[in-house]
Coordinates of C-alpha atoms in Angstrom, one line a residue:
X1 CA 0.0 -0.1 -0.3
X2 CA 1.3 3.1 -1.0
X3 CA 0.3 6.4 0.5
X4 CA 1.0 9.5 2.3
X5 CA 4.6 9.6 4.3
X6 CA 4.7 9.3 7.8
X7 CA 5.7 12.6 8.6
X8 CA 1.9 13.6 7.2
X9 CA 0.0 10.0 8.7
X10 CA 1.5 12.0 12.2
X11 CA 1.0 15.5 12.0
X12 CA -1.8 18.3 11.8
X13 CA -2.1 19.1 8.0
X14 CA -0.4 23.3 7.3
X15 CA -2.7 25.5 6.4
X16 CA -3.5 27.0 2.6
X17 CA -2.4 30.4 2.4
X18 CA -5.7 31.6 -0.6
X19 CA -5.5 33.8 -2.6
X20 CA -3.4 35.6 -5.7
X21 CA 0.2 36.2 -5.2
X22 CA 1.8 39.5 -4.9
X23 CA 2.3 41.5 -8.3
X24 CA 5.7 42.8 -6.8
X25 CA 8.1 41.2 -4.2
X26 CA 11.7 41.8 -3.6
X27 CA 12.8 38.1 -3.3
X28 CA 10.1 35.6 -5.2
X29 CA 11.6 32.6 -3.7
X30 CA 10.3 29.1 -6.3
X31 CA 9.4 26.1 -4.0
X32 CA 8.0 26.0 -0.3
X33 CA 10.2 22.8 0.8
X34 CA 13.3 23.2 2.9
X35 CA 15.3 24.7 1.2
X36 CA 12.6 27.3 0.1
X37 CA 11.1 28.2 3.2
X38 CA 14.1 28.2 5.4
X39 CA 15.8 30.9 3.1
X40 CA 12.5 32.7 3.7
X41 CA 13.2 32.9 6.9
X42 CA 16.1 33.8 6.6
X43 CA 15.9 36.9 4.3
X44 CA 13.1 37.8 5.7
X45 CA 14.9 38.0 9.2
X46 CA 17.0 40.8 7.7
X47 CA 13.8 43.4 6.2
X48 CA 13.4 41.7 2.7
X49 CA 10.5 41.9 1.2
X50 CA 10.0 37.6 0.0
X51 CA 7.0 35.7 -1.2
X52 CA 7.1 32.3 -1.9
X53 CA 5.0 30.0 -4.6
X54 CA 4.4 26.9 -5.1
X55 CA 3.4 24.1 -7.6
X56 CA 1.4 21.7 -5.6
X57 CA 1.3 22.0 -1.6
X58 CA 3.7 22.8 1.3
X59 CA 6.3 19.9 1.1
X60 CA 4.4 17.5 -1.8
X61 CA 7.8 16.6 -2.9
X62 CA 11.3 16.1 -2.0
X63 CA 11.2 17.6 1.9
X64 CA 8.0 16.2 2.9
X65 CA 9.4 12.6 1.8
X66 CA 12.7 12.6 2.9
X67 CA 13.6 9.7 5.5
X68 CA 15.0 12.9 8.0
X69 CA 18.5 12.6 8.0
X70 CA 19.9 15.4 10.2
X71 CA 23.6 14.4 10.0
X72 CA 27.3 15.0 9.1
X73 CA 27.8 11.9 8.6
X74 CA 26.4 10.5 4.6
X75 CA 27.3 7.3 3.8
X76 CA 29.6 7.3 1.7
X77 CA 29.5 11.6 0.1
X78 CA 32.9 13.0 1.6
X79 CA 35.0 10.1 -0.3
X80 CA 32.7 10.5 -3.2
X81 CA 33.1 14.6 -2.9
X82 CA 37.1 14.0 -2.7
X83 CA 36.6 12.2 -5.5
X84 CA 36.4 15.5 -7.6
X85 CA 37.6 17.9 -5.3
X86 CA 40.3 18.9 -3.3
X87 CA 40.6 18.9 0.4
X88 CA 40.3 22.5 1.0
X89 CA 36.7 21.9 -0.7
X90 CA 36.1 19.0 1.5
X91 CA 36.4 21.1 4.6
X92 CA 34.5 23.5 3.2
X93 CA 31.7 21.3 2.3
X94 CA 31.8 20.0 6.1
X95 CA 31.4 23.5 8.1
X96 CA 28.3 24.4 5.2
X97 CA 27.2 20.9 6.4
X98 CA 27.9 22.3 10.6
X99 CA 25.9 25.5 10.0
X100 CA 22.8 23.9 8.7
X101 CA 22.8 21.5 11.3
X102 CA 23.1 24.1 13.8
X103 CA 21.0 26.7 11.8
X104 CA 18.2 24.2 11.9
X105 CA 19.0 23.2 15.4
X106 CA 18.3 26.6 16.7
X107 CA 15.1 27.2 14.9
X108 CA 13.3 23.9 16.1
X109 CA 14.5 24.4 19.6
X110 CA 10.9 25.2 21.5
X111 CA 9.4 23.2 17.9
X112 CA 6.9 20.0 20.2
X113 CA 8.6 16.6 18.1
X114 CA 10.1 18.2 15.6
X115 CA 14.0 17.2 16.1
X116 CA 15.2 14.6 18.2
X117 CA 18.7 13.8 18.8
X118 CA 20.4 10.3 17.8
X119 CA 23.4 8.9 16.9
X120 CA 24.2 8.4 12.8
X121 CA 25.6 5.0 11.5
X122 CA 27.0 3.7 8.9
X123 CA 27.3 0.5 8.3
X124 CA 28.4 -2.2 5.9
X125 CA 27.5 -6.4 5.6
X126 CA 29.9 -7.0 2.6
X127 CA 33.3 -6.4 1.6
X128 CA 32.6 -3.9 -1.5
X129 CA 30.9 -1.7 1.7
X130 CA 33.6 -2.4 3.9
X131 CA 36.1 -1.1 1.4
X132 CA 33.7 2.4 1.0
X133 CA 33.9 3.2 5.0
X134 CA 37.4 2.9 5.2
X135 CA 37.6 5.4 2.2
X136 CA 35.0 7.6 3.7
X137 CA 36.3 7.4 7.3
X138 CA 40.0 9.1 5.4
X139 CA 38.3 11.6 3.9
X140 CA 35.8 12.6 6.5
X141 CA 38.8 13.0 9.0
X142 CA 40.1 15.2 6.0
X143 CA 37.5 17.2 6.4
X144 CA 37.4 17.9 10.3
X145 CA 34.5 15.0 10.9
X146 CA 36.0 12.1 12.8
X147 CA 33.5 9.4 13.7
X148 CA 34.2 6.5 16.3
X149 CA 35.0 3.6 13.9
X150 CA 33.3 0.1 15.4
X151 CA 35.6 -2.7 16.3
X152 CA 34.8 -5.6 13.5
X153 CA 31.5 -7.9 14.9
X154 CA 31.0 -5.2 17.4
X155 CA 27.0 -5.1 17.9
X156 CA 25.7 -2.2 16.8
X157 CA 22.6 0.0 17.4
X158 CA 20.7 -2.7 18.3
X159 CA 21.6 -3.7 14.8
X160 CA 19.8 -7.6 14.6
X161 CA 23.7 -8.8 13.2
X162 CA 27.1 -7.6 13.1
X163 CA 28.1 -5.3 10.3
X164 CA 31.4 -6.2 8.4
X165 CA 32.5 -2.3 9.2
X166 CA 30.7 0.5 10.8
X167 CA 31.3 4.3 10.9
X168 CA 29.2 6.5 14.2
X169 CA 28.8 10.0 14.9
X170 CA 26.8 10.8 18.1
X171 CA 25.0 14.0 18.5
X172 CA 23.2 14.3 15.2
X173 CA 19.1 15.2 15.2
X174 CA 15.9 13.2 13.3
X175 CA 14.0 15.0 11.9
X176 CA 9.9 15.5 11.5
X177 CA 9.2 16.7 8.5
X178 CA 6.1 17.7 8.6
X179 CA 6.6 19.5 11.9
X180 CA 9.6 21.5 10.2
X181 CA 7.8 22.5 8.0
X182 CA 5.1 24.1 9.5
X183 CA 6.9 25.4 11.9
X184 CA 8.8 27.4 9.7
X185 CA 5.1 28.4 7.4
X186 CA 3.8 29.6 10.4
X187 CA 6.9 31.3 11.2
X188 CA 6.9 32.9 8.2
X189 CA 2.9 33.6 8.0
X190 CA 3.4 35.7 11.3
X191 CA 5.8 37.5 9.8
X192 CA 4.0 38.5 7.2
X193 CA 5.8 36.7 4.0
X194 CA 2.8 35.3 1.5
X195 CA 3.3 31.5 1.0
X196 CA 0.6 30.5 -2.2
X197 CA 0.1 27.3 -2.9
X198 CA -1.0 25.2 -6.2
X199 CA 1.0 28.7 -8.2
X200 CA 3.6 26.9 -11.0
X201 CA 6.0 28.5 -12.5
X202 CA 6.0 28.6 -16.4
X203 CA 8.9 30.8 -17.5
X204 CA 10.8 34.3 -16.0
X205 CA 12.0 37.3 -18.4
X206 CA 14.7 39.1 -16.8
X207 CA 14.4 42.8 -17.7
X208 CA 15.7 46.1 -16.6
X209 CA 14.9 46.3 -12.5
X210 CA 14.5 42.5 -12.7
X211 CA 12.5 39.7 -13.5
X212 CA 8.8 39.0 -14.9
X213 CA 7.7 35.7 -13.5
X214 CA 5.2 33.7 -15.8
X215 CA 2.6 31.8 -12.6
X216 CA -0.4 30.2 -13.0
X217 CA -1.7 32.4 -10.6
X218 CA -0.5 35.5 -13.2
X219 CA 3.1 37.9 -13.8
X220 CA 4.9 38.4 -10.9
X221 CA 7.6 41.3 -11.1
X222 CA 10.8 40.3 -8.2
X223 CA 13.6 42.1 -8.2
X224 CA 15.4 38.6 -7.2
X225 CA 14.2 34.9 -8.2
X226 CA 15.6 32.1 -6.4
X227 CA 14.5 28.7 -7.6
X228 CA 14.4 25.7 -4.6
X229 CA 12.6 23.9 -6.9
X230 CA 15.3 20.0 -6.7
X231 CA 16.0 20.7 -10.2
X232 CA 16.6 24.2 -11.8
X233 CA 12.9 24.5 -14.2
X234 CA 14.2 27.1 -16.2
X235 CA 16.6 25.9 -18.5
X236 CA 19.5 27.7 -18.0
X237 CA 23.3 27.2 -17.8
X238 CA 22.5 23.5 -19.2
X239 CA 21.9 22.1 -15.1
X240 CA 20.0 19.4 -16.1
X241 CA 22.7 18.2 -18.2
X242 CA 25.0 18.6 -15.3
X243 CA 21.9 16.8 -12.8
X244 CA 21.4 13.3 -11.7
X245 CA 18.3 12.5 -10.8
X246 CA 17.5 9.4 -8.8
X247 CA 14.7 7.8 -6.5
X248 CA 13.9 5.7 -3.9
X249 CA 12.1 4.2 -1.6
X250 CA 10.6 4.3 1.7
X251 CA 8.9 1.8 3.3
X252 CA 7.2 1.4 6.6
X253 CA 7.0 -2.0 8.2
X254 CA 5.5 -3.0 11.9
X255 CA 7.4 -5.9 13.2
X256 CA 6.4 -8.3 16.2
X257 CA 6.9 -6.9 19.7
X258 CA 9.6 -9.5 20.2
X259 CA 11.6 -8.3 18.0
X260 CA 14.2 -5.7 18.6
X261 CA 14.2 -3.1 16.5
X262 CA 17.2 -0.3 16.0
X263 CA 18.2 2.6 18.0
X264 CA 19.4 5.7 16.0
X265 CA 20.3 6.4 12.5
X266 CA 22.0 4.1 9.8
X267 CA 22.9 4.2 6.1
X268 CA 24.5 0.9 5.0
X269 CA 27.3 2.0 2.2
X270 CA 26.8 -1.9 0.1
X271 CA 25.7 -1.7 -2.8
X272 CA 22.4 -1.7 -2.5
X273 CA 22.4 0.5 -0.2
X274 CA 19.8 0.9 2.9
X275 CA 18.8 3.3 5.0
X276 CA 16.6 2.7 9.2
X277 CA 15.1 4.2 11.4
X278 CA 12.3 3.8 14.3
X279 CA 9.3 5.7 14.7
X280 CA 5.9 5.8 16.2
X281 CA 2.7 5.9 13.9
X282 CA -0.3 7.6 14.4
X283 CA -1.4 5.5 17.3
X284 CA 2.3 5.6 19.4
X285 CA 3.4 1.9 17.7
X286 CA 6.5 1.9 16.5
X287 CA 7.7 1.3 13.0
X288 CA 10.9 0.5 11.4
X289 CA 11.6 2.5 8.2
X290 CA 13.8 0.9 5.9
X291 CA 14.9 3.4 2.9
X292 CA 16.0 1.9 -0.1
X293 CA 15.5 0.7 -4.2
X294 CA 18.1 3.8 -5.3
X295 CA 17.5 4.4 -8.9
X296 CA 17.9 7.0 -12.1
X297 CA 14.1 8.1 -12.8
X298 CA 13.4 6.3 -15.4
X299 CA 15.6 3.3 -15.8
X300 CA 14.7 0.7 -13.7
X301 CA 13.2 -2.1 -15.4
X302 CA 10.2 -2.4 -12.5
X303 CA 10.5 0.0 -9.7
X304 CA 7.7 -2.7 -8.0
X305 CA 10.9 -5.3 -7.9
X306 CA 12.9 -2.8 -6.2
X307 CA 10.0 -3.2 -3.4
X308 CA 9.8 -6.9 -3.0
X309 CA 14.0 -6.6 -3.0
X310 CA 13.3 -4.3 0.2
X311 CA 10.5 -6.9 1.6
X312 CA 12.8 -9.6 1.2
X313 CA 16.4 -7.7 2.6
X314 CA 13.9 -6.4 6.4
X315 CA 12.7 -9.5 6.8
X316 CA 15.6 -11.6 6.6
X317 CA 16.5 -9.4 9.5
X318 CA 13.7 -8.4 11.1
X319 CA 11.4 -12.3 10.3
X320 CA 7.7 -11.6 11.2
X321 CA 8.0 -7.5 9.7
X322 CA 4.7 -6.4 7.6
X323 CA 5.2 -4.0 5.0
X324 CA 2.2 -1.1 6.3
X325 CA 2.4 1.4 3.6
X326 CA 5.6 3.3 1.4
X327 CA 6.8 6.3 -0.1
X328 CA 9.3 7.8 -2.7
X329 CA 11.6 10.8 -2.9
X330 CA 13.1 12.2 -5.8
X331 CA 16.4 14.1 -5.4
X332 CA 19.2 15.3 -7.7
X333 CA 23.4 15.0 -7.3
X334 CA 25.7 17.2 -9.8
X335 CA 29.2 15.4 -11.5
X336 CA 31.3 16.7 -9.3
X337 CA 28.9 15.6 -5.6
X338 CA 28.9 19.4 -4.3
X339 CA 25.9 21.0 -3.6
X340 CA 25.5 24.2 -6.1
X341 CA 23.6 27.4 -4.5
X342 CA 24.6 30.4 -6.1
X343 CA 23.5 32.5 -9.3
X344 CA 21.9 30.7 -12.3
X345 CA 23.8 31.2 -15.3
X346 CA 22.2 33.7 -18.0
X347 CA 20.0 35.0 -15.4
X348 CA 22.0 38.4 -15.3
X349 CA 22.4 38.2 -11.9
X350 CA 18.3 38.2 -11.2
X351 CA 18.3 34.6 -10.8
X352 CA 19.6 31.8 -8.2
X353 CA 19.2 28.3 -8.2
X354 CA 20.2 25.8 -4.9
X355 CA 20.4 22.4 -5.7
X356 CA 22.3 18.6 -5.5
X357 CA 21.6 17.8 -2.0
X358 CA 22.2 14.4 -3.2
X359 CA 19.9 12.9 -0.2
X360 CA 21.3 14.7 1.9
X361 CA 18.6 18.0 2.0
X362 CA 18.6 18.5 5.7
X363 CA 21.9 19.7 6.0
X364 CA 21.9 21.2 2.0
X365 CA 18.8 23.0 1.8
X366 CA 19.7 25.3 4.7
X367 CA 23.0 24.6 4.2
X368 CA 22.0 26.4 0.4
X369 CA 19.5 28.8 1.8
X370 CA 22.6 30.3 4.1
X371 CA 25.2 30.4 0.8
X372 CA 22.0 32.2 -0.6
X373 CA 21.0 34.8 1.8
X374 CA 24.6 35.8 2.5
X375 CA 25.7 35.9 -1.4
X376 CA 22.7 38.4 -1.5
X377 CA 23.4 41.0 1.9
X378 CA 27.3 40.3 2.0
X379 CA 29.3 39.1 4.7
X380 CA 29.5 35.4 3.1
X381 CA 31.4 33.0 5.3
X382 CA 34.5 31.4 4.6
X383 CA 32.6 28.3 3.3
X384 CA 30.5 29.4 1.3
X385 CA 33.5 30.9 -0.8
X386 CA 35.1 28.4 -1.1
X387 CA 32.3 26.1 -2.6
X388 CA 32.0 29.1 -5.1
X389 CA 35.2 28.7 -6.0
X390 CA 35.8 25.3 -6.0
X391 CA 38.6 23.9 -8.3
X392 CA 37.0 20.3 -10.2
X393 CA 39.5 17.9 -10.6
X394 CA 39.3 15.7 -15.0
X395 CA 37.0 13.0 -13.1
X396 CA 34.4 15.7 -13.0
X397 CA 34.1 16.2 -16.5
X398 CA 34.5 12.4 -17.6
X399 CA 30.9 11.9 -14.8
X400 CA 29.6 14.3 -16.9
X401 CA 30.0 13.1 -20.2
X402 CA 29.5 9.6 -18.9
X403 CA 25.5 11.1 -17.4
X404 CA 25.2 12.5 -20.8
X405 CA 25.7 9.6 -23.1
X406 CA 23.8 7.3 -20.7
X407 CA 21.3 10.5 -21.6
X408 CA 21.1 10.6 -25.2
X409 CA 20.8 6.3 -25.1
X410 CA 17.6 6.9 -23.3
X411 CA 16.7 9.4 -25.4
X412 CA 17.3 7.3 -28.9
X413 CA 16.3 4.2 -27.0
X414 CA 12.6 5.0 -26.0
X415 CA 11.8 6.3 -29.3
X416 CA 13.0 2.9 -30.7
X417 CA 11.1 1.4 -28.1
X418 CA 7.9 3.5 -29.1
X419 CA 8.0 2.8 -32.6
X420 CA 8.2 -1.5 -32.7
X421 CA 5.2 -1.3 -30.4
X422 CA 1.9 -1.5 -31.6
X423 CA -1.1 -2.3 -29.8
X424 CA -4.6 -1.3 -29.2
X425 CA -5.2 -3.6 -26.8
X426 CA -5.8 -2.2 -23.3
X427 CA -2.7 -1.9 -21.0
X428 CA -3.9 -4.1 -17.6
X429 CA -5.0 -2.4 -14.1
X430 CA -2.2 -0.3 -13.0
X431 CA 0.3 -1.2 -16.3
X432 CA 1.4 1.5 -18.8
X433 CA 2.7 0.7 -22.5
X434 CA 4.2 3.2 -25.1
X435 CA 2.8 2.2 -28.1
X436 CA 3.0 4.0 -31.5
X437 CA 0.1 6.2 -33.2
X438 CA 2.5 7.4 -36.6
X439 CA 5.8 8.6 -35.7
X440 CA 4.8 10.1 -31.8
X441 CA 5.1 7.8 -28.7
X442 CA 1.6 7.8 -26.7
X443 CA 1.6 6.9 -22.8
X444 CA -1.3 4.7 -22.3
X445 CA -2.3 3.6 -18.7
X446 CA -5.1 2.0 -16.9
X447 CA -5.2 2.9 -12.9
X448 CA -8.1 2.8 -11.0
X449 CA -10.2 1.2 -14.0
X450 CA -9.4 4.3 -15.6
X451 CA -7.5 4.3 -19.2
X452 CA -5.5 7.1 -20.0
X453 CA -4.1 8.4 -23.6
X454 CA -1.3 11.5 -23.6
X455 CA 1.5 11.7 -25.2
X456 CA 4.8 9.8 -24.2
X457 CA 7.1 12.6 -24.8
X458 CA 8.2 14.5 -22.4
X459 CA 7.4 18.2 -22.1
X460 CA 11.2 19.0 -20.6
X461 CA 13.6 18.2 -23.8
X462 CA 11.3 15.0 -25.8
X463 CA 12.7 11.9 -24.4
X464 CA 10.6 8.9 -24.5
X465 CA 8.9 8.2 -20.6
X466 CA 8.8 5.2 -18.8
X467 CA 6.1 3.5 -17.0
X468 CA 6.7 3.5 -13.1
X469 CA 5.0 0.3 -12.4
X470 CA 5.2 1.3 -8.1
X471 CA 3.7 4.5 -8.5
X472 CA 2.3 4.1 -11.2
X473 CA 3.5 7.6 -13.0
X474 CA 5.3 8.5 -16.7
X475 CA 8.6 9.1 -15.7
X476 CA 11.6 10.6 -18.1
X477 CA 14.6 9.3 -17.9
X478 CA 16.4 11.9 -19.5
X479 CA 16.3 14.4 -16.5
X480 CA 14.1 13.1 -13.7
X481 CA 10.3 14.8 -14.9
X482 CA 7.2 12.8 -14.0
X483 CA 4.2 12.5 -14.8
X484 CA 0.2 11.4 -13.7
X485 CA -1.3 8.5 -15.9
X486 CA -3.4 11.6 -17.0
X487 CA -0.5 13.6 -18.2
X488 CA -0.1 16.0 -15.3
X489 CA 3.5 17.1 -14.3
X490 CA 3.9 16.1 -11.0
X491 CA 8.3 17.0 -10.9
X492 CA 11.6 17.6 -12.3
X493 CA 12.5 20.2 -14.8
X494 CA 9.1 19.9 -16.8
X495 CA 6.8 22.7 -16.1
X496 CA 4.0 21.8 -18.2
X497 CA 1.7 19.2 -18.7
X498 CA 1.4 16.3 -21.3
X499 CA -1.5 16.9 -24.3
X500 CA -3.9 14.3 -24.2
X501 CA -4.0 12.4 -27.5

């Protein structure tokens, strides 16, 4: 059973703003996830006239579906950054994460049940994972973050198995996403900041004196525009070619009372990575949350099989575990593994973006908001300047070429697949397929007894879409745009829905 994330199930709904967006604003922020709301809070505290628009509702996409780890221990992130950048950049990244963590902890200190202390654990069950942990430990020490190393075979955090290798970092935090966003939204409204939901941005033009932003709620003139949308929705600077969209699942399991549950926040660095934490459901009964099934958006042969593999992994370790519901989240990583926060190329110095959080958005979103805030108001800390100007090694360029080749291959193969599939048969319930209508791929699916026919070509850059059989959506394997069966845009760089066919 899929449905809302645990956070939406265990907190009051966030109030919705009624009315239209303002005609003019100092800074317009697009996206009401953690990055957008944190940035709005920082700017409003400095006296900036700011407004937020959101195409769906607050927390509808990544933040509302996060696993909520506010941690400096981040799987294999430090060692991946070290592949592409020098140790000065690595230390700057760690300093940025500390700053983001500190800001959010202070902001949430008085909010009930929004933030809780936890020890973070990175563990490995395989030789491959143990090697990754060794590299990560060395990179973290170079960054000035020193985790504890668990002895081989030692019990770690009440896991029901002894990891081959593990790193532990105390005094980290786990978040409740809906309570975090609700607290930020309430404080912004108290400060007079307008947050307008169901208001999508479709374009922007830099002109003398500002940026004219086209939205579904009318035009807005802003002095500055910030895209806090996961991936930039404006095709400036070819950002879509520098980001890899990744999607993964989180499943909530009820386990027998006699089965011991883990204590803390866990992430494995084996090839099939899994994350773990325990949180209560609406009735107060503990649920084991297991994240996994990571894949490049639109490129998995069957997302249902990824969830089944998570079930097998979980039940092998926690016998009797019963999956109650699941959800999914999407994020993006840059080719050099360093998040980007700053001016968008060809934006006339008036458009900024924050992206590439690589599944660590609780710290990276806030750190990126701090970078943009200080860039706008002056007085940027040394770590922000180092990240702005970091030197990238040749391996990052090679990574970009590799990803570009993968995108090109998917562009061609998707169209060929549609051209060779010619059938009038209606898909079975929950299924979808691309069929050829002349030379144009058509996406046909049946969900809840309703068969829809829409264009099978992504409105962003013309990629042939793939059917996501777990989430029942059409996903683009090029740059991660996603659409509902009826063609409604869900997320990604696309700004237009699919046409009915």
